[in-house]
CSV table of C-alpha atoms and ligand atoms in Angstrom, one decimal:
chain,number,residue,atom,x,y,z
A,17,UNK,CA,-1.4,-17.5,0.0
A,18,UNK,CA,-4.5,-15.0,-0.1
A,19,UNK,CA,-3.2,-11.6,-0.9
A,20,UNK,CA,-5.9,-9.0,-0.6
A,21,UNK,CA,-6.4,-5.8,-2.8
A,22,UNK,CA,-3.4,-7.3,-4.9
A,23,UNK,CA,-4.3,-5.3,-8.0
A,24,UNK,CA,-3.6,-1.8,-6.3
A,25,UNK,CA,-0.4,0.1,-5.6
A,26,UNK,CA,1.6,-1.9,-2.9
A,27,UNK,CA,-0.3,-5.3,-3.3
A,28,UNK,CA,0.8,-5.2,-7.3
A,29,UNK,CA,4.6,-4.5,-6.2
A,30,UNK,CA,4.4,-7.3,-4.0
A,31,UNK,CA,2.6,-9.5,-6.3
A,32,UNK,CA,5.4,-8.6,-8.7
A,33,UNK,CA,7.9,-9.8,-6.6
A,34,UNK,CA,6.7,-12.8,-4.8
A,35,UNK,CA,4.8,-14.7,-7.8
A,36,UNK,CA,8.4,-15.5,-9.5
A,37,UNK,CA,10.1,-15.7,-6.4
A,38,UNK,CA,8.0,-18.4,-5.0
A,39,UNK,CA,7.2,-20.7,-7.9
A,40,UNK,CA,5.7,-23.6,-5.8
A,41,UNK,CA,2.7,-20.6,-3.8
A,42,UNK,CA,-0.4,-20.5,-5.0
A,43,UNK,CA,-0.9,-16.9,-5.4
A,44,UNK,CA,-4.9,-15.8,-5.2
A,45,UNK,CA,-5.4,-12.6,-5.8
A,46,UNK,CA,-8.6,-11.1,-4.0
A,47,UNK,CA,-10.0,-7.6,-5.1
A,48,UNK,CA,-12.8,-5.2,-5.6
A,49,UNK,CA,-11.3,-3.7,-8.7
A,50,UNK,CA,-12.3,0.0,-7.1
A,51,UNK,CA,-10.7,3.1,-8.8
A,52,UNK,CA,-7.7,2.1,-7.4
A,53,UNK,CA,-7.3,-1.3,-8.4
A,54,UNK,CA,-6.2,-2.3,-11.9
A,55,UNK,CA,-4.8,-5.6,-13.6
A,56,UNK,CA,-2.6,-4.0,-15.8
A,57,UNK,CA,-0.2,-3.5,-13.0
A,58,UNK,CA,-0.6,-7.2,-13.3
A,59,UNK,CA,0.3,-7.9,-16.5
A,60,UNK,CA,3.9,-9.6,-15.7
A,61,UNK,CA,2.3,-12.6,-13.5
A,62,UNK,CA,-0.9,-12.5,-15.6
A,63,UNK,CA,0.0,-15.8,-16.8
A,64,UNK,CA,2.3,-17.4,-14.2
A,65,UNK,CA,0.7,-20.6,-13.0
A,66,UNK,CA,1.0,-19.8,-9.3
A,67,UNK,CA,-1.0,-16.5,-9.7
A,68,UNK,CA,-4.7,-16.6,-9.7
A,69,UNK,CA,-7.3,-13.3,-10.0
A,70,UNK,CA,-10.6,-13.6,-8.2
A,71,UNK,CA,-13.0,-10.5,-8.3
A,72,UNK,CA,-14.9,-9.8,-5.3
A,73,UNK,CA,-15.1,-8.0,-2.2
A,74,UNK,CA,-13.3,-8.5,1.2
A,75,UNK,CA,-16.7,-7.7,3.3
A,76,UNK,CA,-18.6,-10.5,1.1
A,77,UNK,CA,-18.4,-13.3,3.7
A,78,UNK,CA,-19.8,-16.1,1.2
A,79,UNK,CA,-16.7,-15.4,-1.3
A,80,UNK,CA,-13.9,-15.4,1.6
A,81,UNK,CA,-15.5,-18.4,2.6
A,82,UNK,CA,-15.8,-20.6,-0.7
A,83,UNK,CA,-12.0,-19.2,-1.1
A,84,UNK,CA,-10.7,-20.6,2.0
A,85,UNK,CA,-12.2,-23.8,1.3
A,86,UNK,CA,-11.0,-24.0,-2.3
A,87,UNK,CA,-7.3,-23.0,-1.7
A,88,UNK,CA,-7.0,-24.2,1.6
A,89,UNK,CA,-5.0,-20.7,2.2
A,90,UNK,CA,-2.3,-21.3,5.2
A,91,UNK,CA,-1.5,-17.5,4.9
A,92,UNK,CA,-3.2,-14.0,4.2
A,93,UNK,CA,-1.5,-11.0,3.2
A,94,UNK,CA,-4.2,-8.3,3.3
A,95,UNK,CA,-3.1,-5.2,1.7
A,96,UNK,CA,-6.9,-4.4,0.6
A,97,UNK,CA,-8.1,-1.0,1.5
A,98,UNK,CA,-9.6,2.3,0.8
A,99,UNK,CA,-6.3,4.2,0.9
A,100,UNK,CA,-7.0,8.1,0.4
A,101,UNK,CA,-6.9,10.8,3.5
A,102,UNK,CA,-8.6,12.6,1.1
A,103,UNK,CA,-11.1,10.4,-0.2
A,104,UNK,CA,-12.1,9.7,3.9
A,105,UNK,CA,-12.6,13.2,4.0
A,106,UNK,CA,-15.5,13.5,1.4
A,107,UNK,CA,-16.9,9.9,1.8
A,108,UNK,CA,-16.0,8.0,5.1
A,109,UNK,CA,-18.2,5.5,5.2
A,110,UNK,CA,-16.8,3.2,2.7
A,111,UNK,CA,-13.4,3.3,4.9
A,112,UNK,CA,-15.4,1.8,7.5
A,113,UNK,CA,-16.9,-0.9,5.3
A,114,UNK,CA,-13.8,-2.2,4.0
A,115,UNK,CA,-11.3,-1.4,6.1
A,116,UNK,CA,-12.9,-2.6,9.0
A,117,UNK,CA,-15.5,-5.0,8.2
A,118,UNK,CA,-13.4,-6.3,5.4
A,119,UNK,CA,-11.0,-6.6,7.8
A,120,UNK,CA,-13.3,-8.2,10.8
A,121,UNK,CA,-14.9,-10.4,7.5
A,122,UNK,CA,-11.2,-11.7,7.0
A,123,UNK,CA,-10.2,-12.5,10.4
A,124,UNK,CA,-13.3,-14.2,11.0
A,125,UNK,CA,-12.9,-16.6,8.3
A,126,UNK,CA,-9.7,-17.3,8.7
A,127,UNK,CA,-10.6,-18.3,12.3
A,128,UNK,CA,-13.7,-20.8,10.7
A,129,UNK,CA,-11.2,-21.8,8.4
A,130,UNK,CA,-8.1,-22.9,10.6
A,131,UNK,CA,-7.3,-25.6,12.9
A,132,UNK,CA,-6.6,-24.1,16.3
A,133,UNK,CA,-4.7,-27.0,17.2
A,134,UNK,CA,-2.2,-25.8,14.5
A,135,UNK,CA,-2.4,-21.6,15.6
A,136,UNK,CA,1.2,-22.1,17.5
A,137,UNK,CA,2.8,-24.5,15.0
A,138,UNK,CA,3.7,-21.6,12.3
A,139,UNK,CA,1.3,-23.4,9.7
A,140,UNK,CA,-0.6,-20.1,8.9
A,141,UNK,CA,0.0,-16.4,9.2
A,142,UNK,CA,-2.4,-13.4,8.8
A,143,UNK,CA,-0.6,-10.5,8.1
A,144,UNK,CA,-2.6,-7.7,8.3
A,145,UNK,CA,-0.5,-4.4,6.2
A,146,UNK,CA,-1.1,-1.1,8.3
A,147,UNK,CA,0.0,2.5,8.6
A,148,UNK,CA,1.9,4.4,10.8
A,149,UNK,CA,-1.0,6.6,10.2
A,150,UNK,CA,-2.6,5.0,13.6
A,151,UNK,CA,-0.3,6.7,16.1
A,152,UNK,CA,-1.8,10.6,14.8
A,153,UNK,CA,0.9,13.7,14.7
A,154,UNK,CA,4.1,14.1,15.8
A,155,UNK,CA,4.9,17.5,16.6
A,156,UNK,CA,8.3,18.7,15.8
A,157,UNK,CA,10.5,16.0,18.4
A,158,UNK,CA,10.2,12.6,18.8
A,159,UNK,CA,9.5,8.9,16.5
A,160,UNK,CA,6.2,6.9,16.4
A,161,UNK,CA,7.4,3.4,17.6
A,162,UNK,CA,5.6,-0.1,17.7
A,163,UNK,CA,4.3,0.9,21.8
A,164,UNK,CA,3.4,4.3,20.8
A,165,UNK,CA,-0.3,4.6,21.8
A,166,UNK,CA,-3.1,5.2,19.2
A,167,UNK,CA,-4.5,8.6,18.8
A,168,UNK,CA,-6.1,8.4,14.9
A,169,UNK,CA,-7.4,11.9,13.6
A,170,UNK,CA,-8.6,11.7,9.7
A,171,UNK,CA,-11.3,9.0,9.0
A,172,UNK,CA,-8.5,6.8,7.1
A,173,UNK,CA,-6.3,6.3,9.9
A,174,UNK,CA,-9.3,5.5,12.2
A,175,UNK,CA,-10.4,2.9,9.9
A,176,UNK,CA,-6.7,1.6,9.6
A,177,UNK,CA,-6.8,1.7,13.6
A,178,UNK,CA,-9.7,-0.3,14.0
A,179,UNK,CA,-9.1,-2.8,11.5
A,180,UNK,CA,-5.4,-3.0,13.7
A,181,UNK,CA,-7.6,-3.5,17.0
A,182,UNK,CA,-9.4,-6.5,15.4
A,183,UNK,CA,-6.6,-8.0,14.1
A,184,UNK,CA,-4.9,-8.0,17.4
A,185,UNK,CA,-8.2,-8.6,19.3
A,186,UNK,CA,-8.4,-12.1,16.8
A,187,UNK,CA,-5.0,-13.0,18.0
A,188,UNK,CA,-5.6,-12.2,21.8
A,189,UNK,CA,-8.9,-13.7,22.1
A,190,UNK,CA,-8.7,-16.9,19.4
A,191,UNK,CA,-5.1,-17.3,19.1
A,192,UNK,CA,-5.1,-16.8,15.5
A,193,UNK,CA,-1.5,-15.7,14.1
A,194,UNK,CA,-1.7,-12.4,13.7
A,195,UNK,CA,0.9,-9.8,12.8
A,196,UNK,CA,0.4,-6.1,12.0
A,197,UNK,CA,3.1,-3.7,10.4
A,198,UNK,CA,2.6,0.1,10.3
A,199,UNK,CA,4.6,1.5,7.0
A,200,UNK,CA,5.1,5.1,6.8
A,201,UNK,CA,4.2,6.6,3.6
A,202,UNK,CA,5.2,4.5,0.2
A,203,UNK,CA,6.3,6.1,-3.5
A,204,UNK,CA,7.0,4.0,-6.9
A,205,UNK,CA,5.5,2.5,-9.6
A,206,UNK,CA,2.0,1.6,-10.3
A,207,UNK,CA,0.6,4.2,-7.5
A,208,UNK,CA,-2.5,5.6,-8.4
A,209,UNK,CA,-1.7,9.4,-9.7
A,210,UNK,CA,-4.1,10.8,-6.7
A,211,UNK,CA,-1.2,10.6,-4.1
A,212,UNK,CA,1.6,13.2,-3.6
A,213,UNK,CA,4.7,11.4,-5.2
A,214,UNK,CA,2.8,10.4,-8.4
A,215,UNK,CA,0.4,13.6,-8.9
A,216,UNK,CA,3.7,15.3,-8.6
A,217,UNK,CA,5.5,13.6,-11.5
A,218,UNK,CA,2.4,13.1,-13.6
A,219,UNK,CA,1.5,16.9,-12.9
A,220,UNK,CA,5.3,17.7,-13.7
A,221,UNK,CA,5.2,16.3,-16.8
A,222,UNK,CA,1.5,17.9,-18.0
A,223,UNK,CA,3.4,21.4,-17.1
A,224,UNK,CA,-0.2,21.7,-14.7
A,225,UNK,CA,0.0,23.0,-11.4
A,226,UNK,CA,0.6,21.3,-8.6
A,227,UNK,CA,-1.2,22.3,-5.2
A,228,UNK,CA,0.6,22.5,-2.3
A,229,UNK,CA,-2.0,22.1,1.0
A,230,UNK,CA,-1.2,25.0,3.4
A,231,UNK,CA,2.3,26.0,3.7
A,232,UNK,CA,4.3,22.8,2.0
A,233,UNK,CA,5.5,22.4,5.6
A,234,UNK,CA,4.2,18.9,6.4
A,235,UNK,CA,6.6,16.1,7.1
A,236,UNK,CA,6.0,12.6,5.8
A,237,UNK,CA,8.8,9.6,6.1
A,238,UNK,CA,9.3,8.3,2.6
A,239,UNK,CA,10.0,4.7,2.0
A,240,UNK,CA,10.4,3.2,-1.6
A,241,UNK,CA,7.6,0.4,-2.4
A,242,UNK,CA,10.0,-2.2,-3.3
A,243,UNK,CA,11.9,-1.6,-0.1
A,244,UNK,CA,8.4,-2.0,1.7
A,245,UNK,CA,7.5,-5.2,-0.2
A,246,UNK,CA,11.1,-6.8,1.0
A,247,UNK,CA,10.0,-5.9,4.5
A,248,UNK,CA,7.2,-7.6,4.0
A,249,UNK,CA,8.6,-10.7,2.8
A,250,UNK,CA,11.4,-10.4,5.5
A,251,UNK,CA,8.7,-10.5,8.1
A,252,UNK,CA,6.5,-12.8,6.7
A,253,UNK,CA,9.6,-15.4,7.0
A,254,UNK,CA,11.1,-14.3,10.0
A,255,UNK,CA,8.6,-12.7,11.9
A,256,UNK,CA,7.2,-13.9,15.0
A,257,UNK,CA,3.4,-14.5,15.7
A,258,UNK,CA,1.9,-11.5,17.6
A,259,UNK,CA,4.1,-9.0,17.1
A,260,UNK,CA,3.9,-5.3,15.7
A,261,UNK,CA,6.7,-4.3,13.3
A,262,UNK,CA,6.9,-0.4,12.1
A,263,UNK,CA,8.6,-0.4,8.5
A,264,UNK,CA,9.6,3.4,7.0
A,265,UNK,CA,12.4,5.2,5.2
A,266,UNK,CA,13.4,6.9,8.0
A,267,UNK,CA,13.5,9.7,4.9
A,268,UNK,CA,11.9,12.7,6.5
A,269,UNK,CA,11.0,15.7,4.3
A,270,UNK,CA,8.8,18.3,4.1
A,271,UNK,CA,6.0,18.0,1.6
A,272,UNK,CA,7.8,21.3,-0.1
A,273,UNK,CA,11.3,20.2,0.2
A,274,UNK,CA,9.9,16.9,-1.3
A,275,UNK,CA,8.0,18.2,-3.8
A,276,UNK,CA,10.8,20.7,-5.1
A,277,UNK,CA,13.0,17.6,-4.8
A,278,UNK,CA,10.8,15.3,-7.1
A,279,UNK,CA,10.5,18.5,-10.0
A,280,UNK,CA,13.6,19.2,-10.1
A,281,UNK,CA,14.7,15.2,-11.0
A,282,UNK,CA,11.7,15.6,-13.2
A,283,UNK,CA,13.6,18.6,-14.8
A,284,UNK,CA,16.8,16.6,-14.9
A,285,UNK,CA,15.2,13.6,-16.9
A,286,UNK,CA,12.9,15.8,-19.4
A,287,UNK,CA,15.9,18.1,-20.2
A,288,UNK,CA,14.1,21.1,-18.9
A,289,UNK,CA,15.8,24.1,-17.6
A,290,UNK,CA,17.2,23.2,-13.7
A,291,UNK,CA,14.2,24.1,-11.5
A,292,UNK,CA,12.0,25.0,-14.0
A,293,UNK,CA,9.2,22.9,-12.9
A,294,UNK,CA,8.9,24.6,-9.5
A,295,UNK,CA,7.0,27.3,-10.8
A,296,UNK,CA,4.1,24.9,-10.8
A,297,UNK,CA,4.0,24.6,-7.4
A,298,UNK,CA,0.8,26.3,-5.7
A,299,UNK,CA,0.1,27.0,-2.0
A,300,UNK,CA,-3.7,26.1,-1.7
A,301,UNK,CA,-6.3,25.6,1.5
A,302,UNK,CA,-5.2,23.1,3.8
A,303,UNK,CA,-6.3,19.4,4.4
A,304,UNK,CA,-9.2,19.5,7.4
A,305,UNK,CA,-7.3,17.9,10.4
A,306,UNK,CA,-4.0,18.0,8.1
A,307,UNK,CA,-1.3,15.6,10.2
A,308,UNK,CA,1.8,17.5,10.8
A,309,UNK,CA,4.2,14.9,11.3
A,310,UNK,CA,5.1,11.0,10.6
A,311,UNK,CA,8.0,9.9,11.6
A,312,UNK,CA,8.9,5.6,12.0
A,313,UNK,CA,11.8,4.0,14.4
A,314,UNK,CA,12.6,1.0,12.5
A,315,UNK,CA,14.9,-0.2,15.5
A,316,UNK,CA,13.0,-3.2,16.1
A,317,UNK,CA,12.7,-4.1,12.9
A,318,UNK,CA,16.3,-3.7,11.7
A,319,UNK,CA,17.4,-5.6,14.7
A,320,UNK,CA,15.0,-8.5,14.5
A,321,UNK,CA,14.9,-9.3,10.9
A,322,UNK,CA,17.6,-7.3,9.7
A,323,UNK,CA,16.0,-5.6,7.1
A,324,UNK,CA,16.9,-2.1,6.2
A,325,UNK,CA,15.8,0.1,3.1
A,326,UNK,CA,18.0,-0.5,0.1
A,327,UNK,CA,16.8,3.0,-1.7
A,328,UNK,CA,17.5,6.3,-1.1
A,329,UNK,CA,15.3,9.0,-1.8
A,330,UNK,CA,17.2,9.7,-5.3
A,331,UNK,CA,16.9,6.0,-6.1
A,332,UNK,CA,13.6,6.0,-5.0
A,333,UNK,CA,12.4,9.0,-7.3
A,334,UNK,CA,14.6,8.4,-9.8
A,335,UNK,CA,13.2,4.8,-10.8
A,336,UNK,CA,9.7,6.6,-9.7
A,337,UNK,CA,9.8,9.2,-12.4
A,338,UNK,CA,11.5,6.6,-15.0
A,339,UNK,CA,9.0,4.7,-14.8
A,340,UNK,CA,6.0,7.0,-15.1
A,341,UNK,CA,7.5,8.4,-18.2
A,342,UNK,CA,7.8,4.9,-19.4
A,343,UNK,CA,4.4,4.2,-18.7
A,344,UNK,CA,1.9,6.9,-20.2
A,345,UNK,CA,-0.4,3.9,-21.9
A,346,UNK,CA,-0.7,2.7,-18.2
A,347,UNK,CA,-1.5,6.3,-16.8
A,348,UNK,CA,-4.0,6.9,-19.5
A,349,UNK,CA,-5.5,3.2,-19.2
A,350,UNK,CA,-5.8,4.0,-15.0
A,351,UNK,CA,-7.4,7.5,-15.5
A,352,UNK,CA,-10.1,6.7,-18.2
A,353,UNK,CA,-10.3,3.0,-17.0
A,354,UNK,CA,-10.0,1.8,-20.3
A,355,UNK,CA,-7.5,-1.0,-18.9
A,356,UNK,CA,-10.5,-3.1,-18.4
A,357,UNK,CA,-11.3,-3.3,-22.4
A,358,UNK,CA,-7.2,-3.8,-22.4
A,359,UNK,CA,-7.3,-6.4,-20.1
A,360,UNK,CA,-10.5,-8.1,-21.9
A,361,UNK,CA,-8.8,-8.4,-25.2
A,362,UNK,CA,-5.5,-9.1,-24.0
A,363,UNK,CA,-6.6,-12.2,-21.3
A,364,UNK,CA,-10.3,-12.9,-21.3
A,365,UNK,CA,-11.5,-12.7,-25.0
A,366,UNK,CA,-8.4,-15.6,-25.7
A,367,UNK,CA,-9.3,-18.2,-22.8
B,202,NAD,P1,-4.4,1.2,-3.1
B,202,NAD,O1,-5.5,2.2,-2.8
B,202,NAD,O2,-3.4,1.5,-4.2
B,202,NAD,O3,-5.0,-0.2,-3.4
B,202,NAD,C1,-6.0,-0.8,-2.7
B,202,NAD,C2,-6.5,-2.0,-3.4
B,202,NAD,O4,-7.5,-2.6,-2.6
B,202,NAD,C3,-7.1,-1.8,-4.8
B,202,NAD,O5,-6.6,-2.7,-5.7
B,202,NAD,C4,-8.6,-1.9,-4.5
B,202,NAD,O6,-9.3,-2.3,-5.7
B,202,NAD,C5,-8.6,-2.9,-3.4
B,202,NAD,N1,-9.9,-2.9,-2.6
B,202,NAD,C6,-10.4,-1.8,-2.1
B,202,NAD,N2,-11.5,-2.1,-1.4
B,202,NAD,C7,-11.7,-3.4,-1.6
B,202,NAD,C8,-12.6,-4.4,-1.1
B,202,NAD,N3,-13.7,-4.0,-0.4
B,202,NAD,N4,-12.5,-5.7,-1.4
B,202,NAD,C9,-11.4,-6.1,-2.2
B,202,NAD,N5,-10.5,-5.2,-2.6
B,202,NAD,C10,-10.6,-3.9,-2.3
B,202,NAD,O7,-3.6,1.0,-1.7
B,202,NAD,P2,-2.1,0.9,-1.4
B,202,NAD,O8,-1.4,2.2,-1.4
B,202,NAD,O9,-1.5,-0.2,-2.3
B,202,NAD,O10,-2.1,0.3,0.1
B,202,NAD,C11,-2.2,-1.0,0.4
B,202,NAD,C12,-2.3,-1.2,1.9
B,202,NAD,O11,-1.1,-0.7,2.5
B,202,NAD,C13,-3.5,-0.5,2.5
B,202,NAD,O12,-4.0,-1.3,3.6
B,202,NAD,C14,-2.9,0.8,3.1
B,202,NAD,O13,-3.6,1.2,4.3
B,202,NAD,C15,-1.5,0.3,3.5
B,202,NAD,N6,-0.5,1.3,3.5
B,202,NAD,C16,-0.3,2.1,2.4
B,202,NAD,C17,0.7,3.1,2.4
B,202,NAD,C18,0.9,4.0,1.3
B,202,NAD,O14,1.7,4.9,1.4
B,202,NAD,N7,0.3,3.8,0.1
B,202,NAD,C19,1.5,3.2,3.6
B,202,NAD,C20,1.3,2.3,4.7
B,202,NAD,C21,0.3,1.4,4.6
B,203,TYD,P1,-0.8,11.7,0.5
B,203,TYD,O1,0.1,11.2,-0.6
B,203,TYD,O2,-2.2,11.9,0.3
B,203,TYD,O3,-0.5,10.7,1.8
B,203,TYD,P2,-0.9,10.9,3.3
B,203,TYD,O4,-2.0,11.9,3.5
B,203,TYD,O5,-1.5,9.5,3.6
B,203,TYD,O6,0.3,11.2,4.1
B,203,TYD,O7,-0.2,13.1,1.1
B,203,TYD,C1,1.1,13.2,1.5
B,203,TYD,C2,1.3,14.6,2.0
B,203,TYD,O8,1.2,15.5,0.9
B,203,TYD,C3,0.2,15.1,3.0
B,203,TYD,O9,0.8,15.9,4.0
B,203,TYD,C4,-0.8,15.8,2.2
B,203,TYD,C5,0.1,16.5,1.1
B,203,TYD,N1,-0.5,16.7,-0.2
B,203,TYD,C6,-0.5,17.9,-0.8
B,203,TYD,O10,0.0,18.9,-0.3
B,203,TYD,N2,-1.1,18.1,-2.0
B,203,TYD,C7,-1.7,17.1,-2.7
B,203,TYD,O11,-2.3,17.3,-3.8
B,203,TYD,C8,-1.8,15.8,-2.0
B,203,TYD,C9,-2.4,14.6,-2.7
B,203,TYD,C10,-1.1,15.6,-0.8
């Protein structure tokens, strides 16, 4: 199995999960290593003898290539991406270059590399890990659902679209197995500290202030990684070539109500005063084109493959802000990036 951008938030979780799980796959890892990538998140399967790290880019054509001939790869899980609304906002361009040619660059070799006399036999699979991002903003009624048309508004979710129109365009025009799940938005561990759930607790337990875009009144649906990772698996097994699942928590909140939600289980596990923490919470300028609403059905995907998130929000955030306090080597080691000198001595200086 190629799993792409394995080293960052979700791809890591799954990683995690799947490596010892699946003793006789061949896990190769495929990433960039950008800001968001890191190997300590790694660190349990470092050594397992089905996992396998190769640095290099999804857009580089020559690497997929020599990968697909090495490993043979019947499946792709391709998590790799340039994740940030934010980050789209100030510098779109490299959304376009890997989310969409890495994506195209993917697709493509996969189609060099397998036998289209096997597309319909369930030999190989490319599942292709989206958002429910695609679909735009719900106003205050309704649920996105896997026929809801696409309307992208930030850079981000245009890339994510695109990247969703060529993976379905591969499986339309060439047959290739293709299947595409839109997740609403993830928490957990081993998420980089730039998105709202982590920046929260890591912010939290700094005692800095937390900004708040516009008026906190937002609405995301929250699902816990590990809950997103079983989907995953779930459909990867049971799923049926072609299709379109959407995955979420059905855990709607406002980014306020969330956020006062997170402190205050931050107050609860530091011993601080009940609500004390909410006085970090600042209302500042708004996001350009700020989303107001995501919201998943799940209905198909509960019926079909019977999966259903196992956390709750208070699970979720409770084994969220656990481990971040567990884990301040690996928050310092992420921001200053001195995991790679960590990983050097740990892995590569002893082989
Ligand atoms: P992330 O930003 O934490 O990790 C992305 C990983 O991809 C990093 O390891 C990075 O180094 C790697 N990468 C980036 N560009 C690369 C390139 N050109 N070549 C190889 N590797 C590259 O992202 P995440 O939150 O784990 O999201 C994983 C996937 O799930 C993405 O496709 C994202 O769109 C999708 N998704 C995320 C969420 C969420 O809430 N985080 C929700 C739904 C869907
Ligand atoms: P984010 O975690 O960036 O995910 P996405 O934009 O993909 O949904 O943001 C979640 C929500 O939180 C979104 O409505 C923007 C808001 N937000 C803030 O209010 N402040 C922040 O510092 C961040 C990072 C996000």
């Amino acid at each position: 199995m190629l799993v792409t951008g394995g080293a960052g938030f979700i791809g890591s979780n799954f990683l995690l999960r799947m490596a010892p799980r699946y003793p006789k796959v061949l896990f190769v890892n495929l990433d960039s290593l950008t800001y968001a990538g890191n190997l300590m998140n790694l660190a349990p399967v470092e050594k397992a003898e089905n996992y396998f790290f190769v640095h290099g880019d999804i857009s580089d054509r020559n690497i997929v290539r020599n990968l697909f001939r090495e490993y043979a790869f019947s499946t792709i899980v391709h998590f790799a991406a340039e994740s940030h609304v934010d980050r789209s906002v100030q510098s779109p361009l490299s959304f376009v270059e890997t989310n969409v040619l890495g994506t195209a660059t993917l697709l493509e070799e996969a189609r060099a590399a397998w036998n289209p006399d096997e597309f319909e036999t369930g030999r190989y699979r490319f599942h292709h890990v989206s958002t429910d991002e695609v679909y735009g903003s719900l106003g205050p009624e309704g649920l996105f659902s896997e026929t809801t048309p696409y309307d992208p508004r930030s850079p981000y979710s245009a890339s994510k679209a695109s990247a969703d129109h060529f993976a379905r365009a591969w499986g339309q025009t060439y047959g290739l197995p293709v299947v595409v799940s839109n997740c609403s938005n993830n928490y957990g561990p081993r998420q980089f500290p730039e998105k709202l759930v982590p920046l929260v607790i890591v912010r939290a337990m700094k005692e800095n202030e937390i900004p708040i875009y516009g008026k906190g009144e937002n609405i995301r649906d929250w699902l816990f990684v590990a809950d997103h990772c079983e989907a995953l698996e779930t459909i990867l097994l049971s799923g049926a070539d072609g299709e379109t699942y959407g995955v979420g928590g059905e855990t709607c909140r406002t980014n306020l109500e969330l956020v006062h939600f997170v402190l205050d289980r931050v107050d609860r596990a530091l011993n601080r005063p009940e609500g004390a923490s909410r006085a970090l919470v600042s209302l500042v300028k708004d996001r350009p084109g700020h989303d107001y609403r995501y919201a998943m059905d799940t209905s198909k995907v509960r019926r079909e493959l019977g999966w259903r998130p196992r956390h709750d929000l208070l699970q979720g955030i409770d084994a969220t802000i656990a481990w971040y306090l567990e884990n301040e080597e690996w928050l310092k080691a992420v921001l200053d990036e001195s995991w790679r000198r960590w990983y050097n001595e740990q892995y590569v200086a002893r082989t």
